[in-house]
């Protein structure tokens, strides 16, 4: 058995170390759930934007990011930042 230092004899110190270890496990679980929730929220916002149900601004708000950051997210999902089809863009530029 390894020798114990004086501070390791204190049950309060040992209990505190046990508490910190227990708390780290809980924190990892919370972080994983929050991460999954954020991914689902982003995927939903991207899909709703792609379906033209919400604007870029609203989608960015749902994701908790700026509009510029949301455009980066759209790129991650390979969704165009433009909601108009090429025909309507050409008509708008021509008018």
mmCIF file of C-alpha atoms in Angstrom:
data_model
loop_
_atom_site.group_PDB
_atom_site.id
_atom_site.type_symbol
_atom_site.label_atom_id
_atom_site.label_comp_id
_atom_site.label_asym_id
_atom_site.label_seq_id
_atom_site.Cartn_x
_atom_site.Cartn_y
_atom_site.Cartn_z
ATOM 1 C CA UNK A 1 0.000 0.000 0.000
ATOM 2 C CA UNK A 2 1.281 3.458 -0.879
ATOM 3 C CA UNK A 3 1.938 5.872 1.962
ATOM 4 C CA UNK A 4 -0.707 8.522 2.562
ATOM 5 C CA UNK A 5 0.097 12.189 2.984
ATOM 6 C CA UNK A 6 -1.349 14.046 5.953
ATOM 7 C CA UNK A 7 -3.991 15.839 3.909
ATOM 8 C CA UNK A 8 -5.177 12.501 2.464
ATOM 9 C CA UNK A 9 -6.202 11.356 5.928
ATOM 10 C CA UNK A 10 -8.939 13.944 6.055
ATOM 11 C CA UNK A 11 -12.300 12.461 5.172
ATOM 12 C CA UNK A 12 -13.598 15.889 4.103
ATOM 13 C CA UNK A 13 -10.820 16.183 1.520
ATOM 14 C CA UNK A 14 -11.547 12.700 0.202
ATOM 15 C CA UNK A 15 -15.280 13.433 0.072
ATOM 16 C CA UNK A 16 -14.598 16.631 -1.877
ATOM 17 C CA UNK A 17 -12.538 14.706 -4.424
ATOM 18 C CA UNK A 18 -15.346 12.157 -4.746
ATOM 19 C CA UNK A 19 -17.876 14.952 -5.227
ATOM 20 C CA UNK A 20 -15.805 16.585 -7.976
ATOM 21 C CA UNK A 21 -15.485 13.246 -9.784
ATOM 22 C CA UNK A 22 -19.247 12.691 -9.492
ATOM 23 C CA UNK A 23 -19.955 16.228 -10.727
ATOM 24 C CA UNK A 24 -17.704 15.804 -13.774
ATOM 25 C CA UNK A 25 -19.751 12.772 -14.845
ATOM 26 C CA UNK A 26 -22.966 14.764 -14.587
ATOM 27 C CA UNK A 27 -21.435 17.665 -16.521
ATOM 28 C CA UNK A 28 -20.411 15.354 -19.378
ATOM 29 C CA UNK A 29 -23.982 14.034 -19.602
ATOM 30 C CA UNK A 30 -25.443 17.536 -19.648
ATOM 31 C CA UNK A 31 -22.950 18.660 -22.292
ATOM 32 C CA UNK A 32 -23.815 15.701 -24.537
ATOM 33 C CA UNK A 33 -27.549 16.393 -24.237
ATOM 34 C CA UNK A 34 -27.086 20.108 -24.899
ATOM 35 C CA UNK A 35 -24.923 19.322 -27.893
ATOM 36 C CA UNK A 36 -27.550 16.965 -29.325
ATOM 37 C CA UNK A 37 -30.254 19.566 -28.711
ATOM 38 C CA UNK A 38 -28.175 22.222 -30.518
ATOM 39 C CA UNK A 39 -27.595 19.914 -33.495
ATOM 40 C CA UNK A 40 -31.300 19.127 -33.749
ATOM 41 C CA UNK A 41 -32.209 22.799 -33.495
ATOM 42 C CA UNK A 42 -29.723 23.678 -36.259
ATOM 43 C CA UNK A 43 -30.894 20.848 -38.508
ATOM 44 C CA UNK A 44 -34.518 21.943 -38.056
ATOM 45 C CA UNK A 45 -33.690 25.593 -38.761
ATOM 46 C CA UNK A 46 -31.761 24.636 -41.907
ATOM 47 C CA UNK A 47 -34.590 22.412 -43.130
ATOM 48 C CA UNK A 48 -37.248 25.038 -42.454
ATOM 49 C CA UNK A 49 -35.117 27.620 -44.253
ATOM 50 C CA UNK A 50 -34.611 25.238 -47.183
ATOM 51 C CA UNK A 51 -38.380 24.676 -47.337
ATOM 52 C CA UNK A 52 -38.851 28.478 -47.327
ATOM 53 C CA UNK A 53 -40.862 28.397 -44.116
ATOM 54 C CA UNK A 54 -38.567 30.834 -42.283
ATOM 55 C CA UNK A 55 -36.093 33.558 -43.231
ATOM 56 C CA UNK A 56 -32.334 33.446 -42.707
ATOM 57 C CA UNK A 57 -32.705 35.909 -39.858
ATOM 58 C CA UNK A 58 -35.315 33.806 -38.065
ATOM 59 C CA UNK A 59 -33.312 30.617 -38.642
ATOM 60 C CA UNK A 60 -30.188 32.289 -37.254
ATOM 61 C CA UNK A 61 -32.184 33.406 -34.231
ATOM 62 C CA UNK A 62 -33.407 29.833 -33.648
ATOM 63 C CA UNK A 63 -29.801 28.629 -33.777
ATOM 64 C CA UNK A 64 -28.590 31.389 -31.476
ATOM 65 C CA UNK A 65 -26.042 32.665 -34.016
ATOM 66 C CA UNK A 66 -25.615 35.688 -36.267
ATOM 67 C CA UNK A 67 -26.989 35.643 -39.784
ATOM 68 C CA UNK A 68 -23.453 35.411 -41.186
ATOM 69 C CA UNK A 69 -22.756 32.395 -38.967
ATOM 70 C CA UNK A 70 -26.005 30.808 -40.109
ATOM 71 C CA UNK A 71 -24.863 31.151 -43.716
ATOM 72 C CA UNK A 72 -21.807 29.129 -42.706
ATOM 73 C CA UNK A 73 -24.098 26.504 -41.184
ATOM 74 C CA UNK A 74 -26.033 26.392 -44.464
ATOM 75 C CA UNK A 75 -22.737 25.666 -46.210
ATOM 76 C CA UNK A 76 -22.050 22.833 -43.740
ATOM 77 C CA UNK A 77 -25.412 21.305 -44.711
ATOM 78 C CA UNK A 78 -24.830 22.074 -48.404
ATOM 79 C CA UNK A 79 -27.928 24.289 -48.613
ATOM 80 C CA UNK A 80 -27.848 27.372 -50.817
ATOM 81 C CA UNK A 81 -27.911 30.733 -49.071
ATOM 82 C CA UNK A 82 -30.215 31.960 -51.848
ATOM 83 C CA UNK A 83 -33.871 31.008 -51.579
ATOM 84 C CA UNK A 84 -34.830 32.180 -55.039
ATOM 85 C CA UNK A 85 -34.554 29.854 -57.996
ATOM 86 C CA UNK A 86 -32.364 30.956 -60.957
ATOM 87 C CA UNK A 87 -35.411 31.836 -63.100
ATOM 88 C CA UNK A 88 -36.843 34.278 -60.595
ATOM 89 C CA UNK A 89 -33.409 35.820 -60.037
ATOM 90 C CA UNK A 90 -32.995 36.384 -63.773
ATOM 91 C CA UNK A 91 -36.447 37.955 -63.978
ATOM 92 C CA UNK A 92 -35.698 40.200 -61.010
ATOM 93 C CA UNK A 93 -32.355 41.338 -62.451
ATOM 94 C CA UNK A 94 -33.976 41.921 -65.857
ATOM 95 C CA UNK A 95 -36.704 44.171 -64.434
#
